[in-house]
XYZ file of C-alpha atoms in Angstrom:
324
model
C -12.884 -10.223 4.026
C -11.332 -6.858 3.329
C -10.020 -5.310 0.159
C -6.851 -5.013 2.204
C -6.341 -8.641 1.266
C -6.178 -7.576 -2.366
C -4.168 -4.500 -1.499
C -1.323 -6.433 0.132
C 1.835 -4.823 -1.162
C 5.080 -6.316 -2.391
C 6.321 -9.715 -1.272
C 10.020 -9.749 -0.406
C 12.192 -12.555 -1.765
C 12.897 -13.526 1.855
C 10.019 -13.443 4.350
C 11.936 -12.039 7.300
C 9.148 -11.593 9.766
C 6.089 -13.742 10.282
C 3.909 -11.098 11.920
C 3.991 -7.342 12.502
C 6.255 -6.473 15.413
C 5.288 -4.242 18.314
C 6.344 -0.613 17.962
C 9.054 1.063 20.033
C 9.526 4.747 19.263
C 12.877 4.855 21.081
C 14.534 2.813 18.314
C 14.301 5.792 16.003
C 16.621 7.860 18.183
C 19.883 6.147 17.261
C 21.486 8.093 14.409
C 25.189 7.442 14.554
C 27.744 4.753 13.831
C 26.742 3.793 10.294
C 29.009 1.219 8.681
C 27.215 1.232 5.346
C 28.041 3.208 2.213
C 25.144 3.796 -0.181
C 25.596 4.907 -3.786
C 23.019 5.825 -6.383
C 20.628 8.745 -6.777
C 17.283 9.078 -5.043
C 14.718 7.103 -7.034
C 17.318 4.731 -8.461
C 18.106 1.284 -7.104
C 20.818 1.745 -4.480
C 24.093 -0.099 -4.200
C 25.354 -0.893 -0.722
C 28.931 -1.453 0.449
C 29.822 -2.718 3.917
C 33.314 -3.054 5.371
C 34.313 -6.704 5.696
C 35.061 -6.277 9.411
C 31.910 -4.255 10.162
C 29.904 -5.279 13.222
C 26.191 -4.458 13.184
C 24.846 -2.258 15.948
C 22.642 -3.781 18.659
C 20.018 -1.122 18.058
C 18.453 0.281 14.912
C 20.740 2.981 13.482
C 19.047 5.532 11.195
C 21.052 7.686 8.784
C 19.937 10.307 6.276
C 21.741 9.678 2.990
C 20.144 12.682 1.266
C 17.467 15.038 2.571
C 14.443 15.948 0.478
C 12.599 19.246 0.380
C 9.079 17.989 1.002
C 6.996 18.085 4.159
C 8.009 15.999 7.148
C 6.197 12.701 7.498
C 3.950 12.557 10.550
C 2.036 9.657 12.043
C -1.185 9.155 10.104
C 0.146 10.645 6.847
C -0.271 8.559 3.716
C 3.113 7.680 2.254
C 4.649 6.078 -0.834
C 8.025 4.392 -0.444
C 10.725 2.627 -2.409
C 12.888 0.248 -0.414
C 15.625 -2.340 -0.728
C 16.945 -4.674 1.958
C 20.365 -6.301 2.161
C 22.378 -8.549 4.456
C 25.478 -6.788 5.745
C 27.863 -9.772 5.648
C 27.419 -10.693 1.984
C 25.164 -8.036 0.415
C 22.406 -10.541 -0.360
C 19.187 -8.844 -1.458
C 16.189 -9.249 0.824
C 13.694 -7.946 -1.686
C 12.198 -4.536 -2.296
C 10.473 -2.379 -4.850
C 13.294 -2.113 -7.384
C 13.935 -4.977 -9.831
C 15.962 -7.831 -8.360
C 19.504 -8.414 -9.557
C 19.425 -9.538 -13.192
C 15.906 -8.196 -13.773
C 14.973 -5.041 -15.708
C 11.999 -2.727 -15.481
C 9.460 -3.149 -18.252
C 9.324 0.073 -20.241
C 6.036 1.923 -20.079
C 4.793 0.165 -16.957
C 4.560 1.532 -13.432
C 6.828 -0.040 -10.840
C 5.358 -1.368 -7.654
C 5.964 0.683 -4.524
C 4.800 0.463 -0.940
C 1.801 2.687 -0.185
C 0.339 2.853 3.298
C -0.310 5.039 6.322
C 2.693 6.178 8.343
C 2.833 4.789 11.854
C 0.933 1.641 10.931
C 2.434 -1.883 10.847
C 3.560 -3.079 7.424
C 3.550 -6.544 5.902
C 6.704 -5.676 4.005
C 8.955 -3.807 6.436
C 9.716 -4.324 10.138
C 8.323 -1.781 12.557
C 11.689 -0.113 13.375
C 12.211 0.479 9.649
C 8.754 1.981 9.226
C 9.218 4.099 12.355
C 12.403 5.536 10.883
C 10.325 7.191 8.158
C 8.523 9.351 10.730
C 10.051 12.824 10.787
C 11.770 12.395 7.424
C 11.060 14.826 4.589
C 9.469 13.624 1.368
C 12.241 13.236 -1.181
C 14.708 11.874 1.379
C 16.775 8.690 1.205
C 17.590 7.042 4.536
C 19.179 3.844 5.782
C 18.191 1.694 8.743
C 20.754 -0.843 9.899
C 21.516 -3.113 12.825
C 21.325 -6.728 13.851
C 18.306 -8.705 12.700
C 17.390 -8.957 16.366
C 17.369 -5.166 16.681
C 15.805 -4.248 13.343
C 13.267 -7.057 12.975
C 12.805 -8.066 16.593
C 10.933 -11.038 17.990
C 9.000 -11.406 14.756
C 12.072 -12.673 12.865
C 11.028 -15.702 10.829
C 13.337 -18.633 11.727
C 12.783 -20.083 8.255
C 14.454 -17.054 6.644
C 17.876 -18.515 7.421
C 19.117 -15.351 9.140
C 20.737 -15.420 12.564
C 19.431 -12.801 15.027
C 22.977 -11.383 15.273
C 23.380 -11.029 11.503
C 23.492 -7.463 10.226
C 20.722 -6.124 7.991
C 20.319 -2.803 6.212
C 17.372 -1.191 4.467
C 17.575 1.757 2.105
C 14.320 3.744 2.033
C 13.299 6.463 -0.433
C 10.391 8.560 0.834
C 8.800 9.103 -2.572
C 5.748 11.020 -1.395
C 3.586 11.919 1.580
C 0.168 13.524 1.942
C -2.149 14.442 4.780
C -5.741 13.352 4.205
C -8.434 13.243 6.870
C -9.332 9.620 7.625
C -12.982 10.704 7.522
C -12.700 12.455 4.151
C -15.467 11.748 1.635
C -16.470 12.888 -1.826
C -19.058 15.662 -2.115
C -21.336 16.532 -5.023
C -24.562 15.616 -6.774
C -24.817 11.905 -7.375
C -25.972 10.497 -10.714
C -28.772 7.951 -10.979
C -27.638 4.395 -11.672
C -27.202 3.473 -15.322
C -29.253 0.581 -16.731
C -28.381 -2.640 -14.938
C -26.224 -0.936 -12.315
C -26.956 -1.261 -8.588
C -28.570 1.653 -6.783
C -26.372 3.459 -4.285
C -27.545 5.390 -1.254
C -24.536 7.194 0.149
C -24.477 7.666 3.916
C -22.120 10.360 5.158
C -19.225 8.843 7.096
C -20.837 5.398 6.982
C -20.893 2.477 4.586
C -23.092 3.036 1.544
C -26.352 1.137 1.044
C -26.127 -0.743 -2.261
C -29.167 -2.409 -3.802
C -28.700 -5.076 -6.455
C -31.207 -4.676 -9.329
C -33.883 -7.385 -9.323
C -34.082 -9.752 -12.248
C -30.692 -8.709 -13.639
C -27.972 -11.296 -14.126
C -24.510 -10.555 -12.831
C -22.365 -9.134 -15.658
C -19.495 -11.204 -17.009
C -17.425 -8.110 -17.828
C -16.350 -5.174 -15.698
C -19.001 -2.461 -15.442
C -18.318 0.992 -14.061
C -20.030 4.323 -13.548
C -18.836 7.645 -12.160
C -21.580 8.650 -9.723
C -19.993 11.941 -8.629
C -17.538 13.753 -10.886
C -14.527 15.257 -9.206
C -12.203 17.978 -10.440
C -8.922 16.789 -8.959
C -5.866 15.275 -10.572
C -6.284 12.372 -12.945
C -5.340 8.971 -11.581
C -2.387 7.331 -13.345
C -0.996 3.823 -13.007
C 1.531 3.840 -10.187
C -0.234 6.499 -8.114
C -0.915 5.828 -4.465
C -4.675 6.223 -4.076
C -6.419 7.227 -0.870
C -10.041 6.060 -0.826
C -13.168 5.259 1.100
C -15.071 2.203 -0.113
C -18.002 -0.123 0.461
C -18.075 -3.670 -0.922
C -21.205 -5.788 -1.469
C -21.774 -9.221 -3.017
C -24.010 -9.218 -6.098
C -25.423 -12.660 -5.286
C -27.053 -11.759 -1.975
C -26.555 -7.980 -1.657
C -24.704 -8.399 1.630
C -21.886 -6.081 2.603
C -18.586 -7.888 3.120
C -16.331 -4.914 3.808
C -16.120 -1.123 4.069
C -13.380 1.320 4.963
C -15.781 3.009 7.375
C -15.910 -0.222 9.388
C -12.160 0.001 10.014
C -10.164 3.204 10.423
C -11.613 5.185 7.540
C -9.592 6.149 4.480
C -7.162 3.526 3.221
C -4.339 3.694 0.687
C -2.879 1.394 -1.962
C -1.024 1.615 -5.246
C -3.140 1.459 -8.395
C -2.315 -0.004 -11.788
C 0.471 -2.315 -10.630
C -1.347 -5.479 -9.582
C -1.384 -4.493 -5.909
C -5.193 -4.671 -5.866
C -7.756 -6.737 -7.759
C -7.797 -6.295 -11.529
C -11.224 -4.681 -11.458
C -9.864 -1.821 -9.360
C -6.771 -1.438 -11.528
C -8.880 -1.314 -14.686
C -11.733 0.749 -13.279
C -9.914 3.445 -11.290
C -6.971 4.376 -13.524
C -8.044 7.405 -15.536
C -10.555 8.632 -12.940
C -10.016 11.803 -10.906
C -9.533 12.713 -7.296
C -13.004 13.684 -6.094
C -14.777 11.003 -8.149
C -17.195 8.528 -6.623
C -17.008 5.408 -8.747
C -19.245 2.340 -8.775
C -17.597 -0.869 -9.988
C -19.244 -4.224 -10.693
C -16.469 -6.788 -10.905
C -16.887 -10.382 -12.140
C -14.997 -13.098 -10.184
C -12.167 -13.393 -12.719
C -11.326 -9.706 -12.177
C -11.981 -9.851 -8.423
C -10.580 -12.420 -6.013
C -10.884 -15.396 -8.363
C -9.890 -18.867 -7.231
C -7.755 -17.574 -4.369
C -10.565 -15.532 -2.857
C -11.807 -18.011 -0.270
C -15.486 -17.422 0.448
C -15.549 -14.646 -2.179
C -13.930 -16.723 -4.915
C -17.084 -17.150 -6.995
C -18.730 -13.840 -6.192
C -19.348 -10.844 -8.420
C -18.429 -7.864 -6.281
C -19.878 -4.373 -6.196
C -17.713 -1.543 -4.898
C -18.515 2.105 -4.354
C -15.208 3.980 -4.132
C -14.625 7.608 -3.108
C -11.228 8.786 -4.394
C -10.304 11.315 -1.705
C -6.627 11.810 -2.489
C -3.438 10.401 -3.929
C 0.203 10.293 -2.923
């Protein structure tokens, strides 16, 4: 089981697609014929107006509402997005990262956003919508519109109550983008484990070897130690973190997941409940360049919903290699 389970991003109010759709780069070429008017500044929840007699296009239509000044997003970049989806016929909200109608943002708390790698399937947005982000500059607001059949594709969930010919529109703010090598890792002298903490042997570009201390009971509270101190920016709640990690069960010392066993560096938003509580509590306040060891009791890990890891105390070694 991967920490990607804990890092699943926002859940839309309507589950439009049951599985990730296949990609089709040609859908990003259509850039004319918009029938949608978007108001509101970049970073603010948009309002969408559609003419009552508007007919959605049979292919995904991409429009730039306002162009940012950042670098262009390329496949493989790590990105942070705001988004909102609407039906074209009645303006019904399909979910997104801004508060739903009638809700307000809680002051002093970070708002959830979508953080992932560009060019990869998303659990929150259809592939044509994600593909539209490629080539856009950070700081840009774009729209993607068309029939549900065109924008969502064969993955349209029949239980969503949306006809394939219904029009849909997404407004996307490209909040940030960063290029980080998928094989990036933290460098520096590593500290010895503190009393009661597992020993960590770091293997370059491979999962770490983590040894559970003999005769020591699993802690009931979160324990953490910075093994390598970095000098990069401090991590704040709401940041998109880019990390390498290894995860081991305290009970038997067996590895259950590691970023190195997948595609290398992975990204998620920190401090907003997008990952397990132990990560939110243990990584906010650290710095880019830190290697952090976390020992997380079940109640701050996967808890009752964690399947085979529900009752396990989990040990993570996390390299913070960037943020977006």
